[in-house]
Amino acid sequence: MLLENIGTSLLVTENQLSDLHQLLVEAAKVLNIEVPDLYVRQNPVPNAYTLAISGRKPFIVVHTSLVELLTRRELQAVLAHELGHLKCDHGVWLTFANILTLGAYSIPGLGGLIAQSLEEQLFRWLRAAELTCDRAALLVAQDPKVVVSVLMKLTGGCPSLSDQLNVDAFLEQARSYDKASSSPIGWYIRNAQTRQLSHPLPVLRAREIDDWSRSQEFKFLLKRAVST
């Protein structure tokens, strides 16, 4: 993966895409984390990810289509989300969880059932980790609408429609999903829909970040972030 990104992506530095590099530096300062390497990679699928390889400097990869889709502030929120994974050492725990699951599959008899249960717990943990990193994005953006706008655009946005998108309407859509899934049957369908997902549904992530932005915890952390 390291060689793949160095060989096929553009390394962002002070002298290469300096505006993007500055967004990363600012976000890392707010989250009090060392600045990782950042690569931009040509890809039509909007995405960003981070990797931490033992003994090497961690790095973030951002696809060009995501850069085209987002505003400057939204792109910084994405970088902050990826920094959140590094801040929380999610890569370490994910590796540990994968080892546990693979080990369980090798146990005769009940091993398959144990592994299946571990996988469900792993996916649940992954979804929770994504919500944690959305909060890191909010601490950097300091405006829930910026983070929600990222999620909205990843759900159904494109550059030609970006000026017509409405964050408040997307949040209302999220609340309607909650209402539709509040019945016993709705709860069952929602659980079946999300059980094998590594990321929560975008509408649920939007609702969660909107709710957390009103919390005392966020206000306290925001004061600390601003003071530093």
CSV table of C-alpha atoms in Angstrom, one decimal:
chain,number,residue,atom,x,y,z
A,1,MET,CA,0.0,0.0,0.0
A,2,LEU,CA,2.9,2.4,0.8
A,3,LEU,CA,4.6,1.8,-2.5
A,4,GLU,CA,1.3,1.9,-4.3
A,5,ASN,CA,0.5,5.3,-3.0
A,6,ILE,CA,4.0,6.7,-3.5
A,7,GLY,CA,4.0,5.4,-7.1
A,8,THR,CA,0.5,6.4,-8.2
A,9,SER,CA,-0.4,9.4,-6.1
A,10,LEU,CA,0.7,13.0,-5.6
A,11,LEU,CA,2.4,13.8,-2.3
A,12,VAL,CA,1.1,17.0,-0.8
A,13,THR,CA,3.7,19.3,0.7
A,14,GLU,CA,4.4,23.0,1.3
A,15,ASN,CA,5.6,23.1,-2.3
A,16,GLN,CA,3.0,20.9,-3.8
A,17,LEU,CA,-0.7,21.7,-3.4
A,18,SER,CA,0.2,24.1,-0.6
A,19,ASP,CA,-3.4,25.1,0.2
A,20,LEU,CA,-4.3,21.5,0.8
A,21,HIS,CA,-1.2,21.0,2.9
A,22,GLN,CA,-2.2,24.1,5.0
A,23,LEU,CA,-5.7,22.6,5.7
A,24,LEU,CA,-4.1,19.5,7.0
A,25,VAL,CA,-1.6,21.4,9.2
A,26,GLU,CA,-4.4,23.5,10.7
A,27,ALA,CA,-6.6,20.4,11.4
A,28,ALA,CA,-3.7,18.5,13.0
A,29,LYS,CA,-3.0,21.5,15.3
A,30,VAL,CA,-6.6,21.6,16.6
A,31,LEU,CA,-6.5,17.9,17.3
A,32,ASN,CA,-3.0,18.0,18.8
A,33,ILE,CA,-1.6,15.3,16.5
A,34,GLU,CA,1.5,15.1,14.4
A,35,VAL,CA,0.9,15.9,10.7
A,36,PRO,CA,0.9,12.7,8.6
A,37,ASP,CA,1.8,12.5,4.9
A,38,LEU,CA,-1.1,13.3,2.5
A,39,TYR,CA,-1.5,12.0,-1.0
A,40,VAL,CA,-4.0,12.9,-3.7
A,41,ARG,CA,-4.9,10.1,-6.0
A,42,GLN,CA,-6.8,10.2,-9.3
A,43,ASN,CA,-10.0,8.2,-8.8
A,44,PRO,CA,-13.6,8.8,-9.9
A,45,VAL,CA,-15.1,7.5,-6.6
A,46,PRO,CA,-15.1,10.2,-3.9
A,47,ASN,CA,-13.3,8.7,-0.9
A,48,ALA,CA,-10.5,9.3,1.7
A,49,TYR,CA,-8.7,6.8,3.9
A,50,THR,CA,-5.8,6.6,6.3
A,51,LEU,CA,-3.2,3.9,6.9
A,52,ALA,CA,-0.7,3.5,9.8
A,53,ILE,CA,2.0,1.0,8.9
A,54,SER,CA,4.3,-0.1,11.8
A,55,GLY,CA,7.6,1.8,11.8
A,56,ARG,CA,6.5,4.2,9.1
A,57,LYS,CA,4.9,7.6,9.1
A,58,PRO,CA,1.1,7.3,8.7
A,59,PHE,CA,-0.5,8.8,5.7
A,60,ILE,CA,-3.9,9.9,4.4
A,61,VAL,CA,-5.1,9.4,0.8
A,62,VAL,CA,-7.8,11.7,-0.8
A,63,HIS,CA,-9.3,11.0,-4.2
A,64,THR,CA,-9.5,13.7,-6.8
A,65,SER,CA,-13.2,13.3,-7.2
A,66,LEU,CA,-13.7,14.1,-3.5
A,67,VAL,CA,-11.6,17.3,-3.9
A,68,GLU,CA,-13.8,18.3,-6.8
A,69,LEU,CA,-17.0,17.6,-4.8
A,70,LEU,CA,-16.3,19.5,-1.6
A,71,THR,CA,-15.6,23.1,-0.6
A,72,ARG,CA,-12.4,24.0,1.2
A,73,ARG,CA,-13.9,23.8,4.6
A,74,GLU,CA,-15.6,20.5,3.9
A,75,LEU,CA,-12.4,19.1,2.6
A,76,GLN,CA,-10.7,20.1,5.9
A,77,ALA,CA,-13.5,18.3,7.8
A,78,VAL,CA,-12.7,15.2,5.8
A,79,LEU,CA,-9.0,15.5,6.7
A,80,ALA,CA,-9.9,16.0,10.3
A,81,HIS,CA,-12.1,12.8,10.2
A,82,GLU,CA,-9.1,10.9,8.9
A,83,LEU,CA,-6.8,12.4,11.6
A,84,GLY,CA,-9.4,11.2,14.1
A,85,HIS,CA,-8.6,7.6,13.1
A,86,LEU,CA,-4.9,8.3,13.8
A,87,LYS,CA,-5.6,10.1,17.0
A,88,CYS,CA,-7.6,7.2,18.4
A,89,ASP,CA,-5.2,4.5,17.1
A,90,HIS,CA,-8.1,2.8,15.3
A,91,GLY,CA,-5.8,1.0,12.9
A,92,VAL,CA,-4.2,-0.9,15.9
A,93,TRP,CA,-7.5,-2.0,17.3
A,94,LEU,CA,-8.9,-3.0,13.9
A,95,THR,CA,-5.9,-5.2,13.3
A,96,PHE,CA,-6.4,-6.8,16.8
A,97,ALA,CA,-10.1,-7.4,16.1
A,98,ASN,CA,-9.3,-9.0,12.7
A,99,ILE,CA,-6.8,-11.4,14.3
A,100,LEU,CA,-9.4,-12.4,16.9
A,101,THR,CA,-11.9,-13.1,14.2
A,102,LEU,CA,-9.5,-15.1,12.0
A,103,GLY,CA,-8.4,-17.1,15.1
A,104,ALA,CA,-12.0,-18.0,16.0
A,105,TYR,CA,-12.7,-19.3,12.5
A,106,SER,CA,-9.9,-21.8,12.9
A,107,ILE,CA,-11.5,-23.4,16.0
A,108,PRO,CA,-13.5,-26.6,15.1
A,109,GLY,CA,-17.2,-26.8,15.9
A,110,LEU,CA,-18.4,-23.6,17.5
A,111,GLY,CA,-15.6,-21.5,16.0
A,112,GLY,CA,-17.8,-20.4,13.1
A,113,LEU,CA,-20.5,-19.1,15.4
A,114,ILE,CA,-17.9,-17.4,17.6
A,115,ALA,CA,-16.3,-15.8,14.6
A,116,GLN,CA,-19.7,-14.6,13.3
A,117,SER,CA,-20.5,-13.0,16.6
A,118,LEU,CA,-17.0,-11.4,16.7
A,119,GLU,CA,-17.6,-10.0,13.2
A,120,GLU,CA,-20.9,-8.4,14.2
A,121,GLN,CA,-19.2,-6.8,17.2
A,122,LEU,CA,-16.3,-5.7,14.9
A,123,PHE,CA,-18.7,-4.0,12.5
A,124,ARG,CA,-20.5,-2.4,15.4
A,125,TRP,CA,-17.2,-1.1,16.7
A,126,LEU,CA,-16.2,0.2,13.2
A,127,ARG,CA,-19.5,2.1,12.9
A,128,ALA,CA,-18.9,3.7,16.4
A,129,ALA,CA,-15.3,4.6,15.3
A,130,GLU,CA,-16.7,6.4,12.3
A,131,LEU,CA,-19.0,8.5,14.6
A,132,THR,CA,-16.0,9.3,16.8
A,133,CYS,CA,-14.1,10.6,13.8
A,134,ASP,CA,-17.1,12.6,12.6
A,135,ARG,CA,-16.8,14.4,16.0
A,136,ALA,CA,-13.1,15.1,15.3
A,137,ALA,CA,-14.2,16.7,12.0
A,138,LEU,CA,-16.7,18.8,13.9
A,139,LEU,CA,-14.1,20.0,16.4
A,140,VAL,CA,-12.0,21.2,13.5
A,141,ALA,CA,-14.9,22.6,11.3
A,142,GLN,CA,-16.6,24.1,14.4
A,143,ASP,CA,-19.9,24.1,12.4
A,144,PRO,CA,-22.1,21.1,12.2
A,145,LYS,CA,-23.5,22.1,8.9
A,146,VAL,CA,-20.1,21.7,7.3
A,147,VAL,CA,-19.8,18.1,8.4
A,148,VAL,CA,-23.4,17.3,7.5
A,149,SER,CA,-22.8,18.8,4.1
A,150,VAL,CA,-20.0,16.4,3.5
A,151,LEU,CA,-22.2,13.5,4.4
A,152,MET,CA,-25.0,14.8,2.2
A,153,LYS,CA,-22.7,15.2,-0.8
A,154,LEU,CA,-21.3,11.7,-0.3
A,155,THR,CA,-24.9,10.4,-0.3
A,156,GLY,CA,-26.1,12.1,-3.5
A,157,GLY,CA,-24.1,15.1,-4.4
A,158,CYS,CA,-22.1,16.1,-7.5
A,159,PRO,CA,-20.3,19.3,-8.5
A,160,SER,CA,-23.1,20.4,-10.9
A,161,LEU,CA,-25.8,20.1,-8.1
A,162,SER,CA,-23.8,21.4,-5.2
A,163,ASP,CA,-25.4,24.9,-5.2
A,164,GLN,CA,-28.8,23.3,-4.9
A,165,LEU,CA,-28.2,21.1,-1.9
A,166,ASN,CA,-29.9,21.9,1.4
A,167,VAL,CA,-28.4,20.7,4.7
A,168,ASP,CA,-31.6,21.4,6.7
A,169,ALA,CA,-33.6,19.2,4.3
A,170,PHE,CA,-31.0,16.4,4.6
A,171,LEU,CA,-31.3,16.6,8.4
A,172,GLU,CA,-35.1,16.5,8.1
A,173,GLN,CA,-34.6,13.4,5.9
A,174,ALA,CA,-32.5,11.9,8.8
A,175,ARG,CA,-35.3,12.5,11.3
A,176,SER,CA,-37.8,10.9,9.0
A,177,TYR,CA,-35.6,7.8,8.8
A,178,ASP,CA,-35.6,7.7,12.6
A,179,LYS,CA,-39.4,8.0,12.7
A,180,ALA,CA,-39.9,5.3,10.0
A,181,SER,CA,-37.6,2.9,11.8
A,182,SER,CA,-39.0,3.4,15.3
A,183,SER,CA,-41.6,0.6,15.0
A,184,PRO,CA,-40.6,-3.0,15.9
A,185,ILE,CA,-40.6,-3.9,12.2
A,186,GLY,CA,-38.8,-0.8,11.2
A,187,TRP,CA,-36.2,-1.5,13.9
A,188,TYR,CA,-35.7,-5.0,12.6
A,189,ILE,CA,-35.2,-3.8,9.0
A,190,ARG,CA,-32.9,-1.0,10.1
A,191,ASN,CA,-30.8,-3.5,12.1
A,192,ALA,CA,-30.6,-5.9,9.1
A,193,GLN,CA,-29.7,-3.0,6.8
A,194,THR,CA,-26.8,-1.8,8.9
A,195,ARG,CA,-25.5,-5.0,10.7
A,196,GLN,CA,-22.8,-5.8,8.0
A,197,LEU,CA,-21.8,-2.2,7.3
A,198,SER,CA,-18.5,-0.7,8.3
A,199,HIS,CA,-19.9,2.8,8.2
A,200,PRO,CA,-23.2,4.0,9.6
A,201,LEU,CA,-25.8,5.2,7.1
A,202,PRO,CA,-25.1,8.8,6.1
A,203,VAL,CA,-28.4,10.0,7.4
A,204,LEU,CA,-27.7,8.5,10.8
A,205,ARG,CA,-24.2,10.1,10.9
A,206,ALA,CA,-25.8,13.5,10.0
A,207,ARG,CA,-28.3,13.2,12.8
A,208,GLU,CA,-25.7,12.1,15.3
A,209,ILE,CA,-23.3,15.0,14.5
A,210,ASP,CA,-26.2,17.4,14.7
A,211,ASP,CA,-27.2,16.1,18.1
A,212,TRP,CA,-23.7,16.1,19.4
A,213,SER,CA,-23.1,19.7,18.3
A,214,ARG,CA,-25.8,20.7,20.8
A,215,SER,CA,-24.2,18.8,23.7
A,216,GLN,CA,-22.3,20.3,26.6
A,217,GLU,CA,-19.4,17.9,25.9
A,218,PHE,CA,-18.9,19.4,22.4
A,219,LYS,CA,-19.1,23.0,23.8
A,220,PHE,CA,-16.4,22.1,26.4
A,221,LEU,CA,-14.1,20.4,23.9
A,222,LEU,CA,-14.6,23.3,21.5
A,223,LYS,CA,-13.4,25.8,24.1
A,224,ARG,CA,-10.3,23.7,24.6
A,225,ALA,CA,-9.6,23.4,20.9
A,226,VAL,CA,-10.0,27.2,20.4
A,227,SER,CA,-7.8,28.0,23.3
A,228,THR,CA,-5.0,25.9,21.9
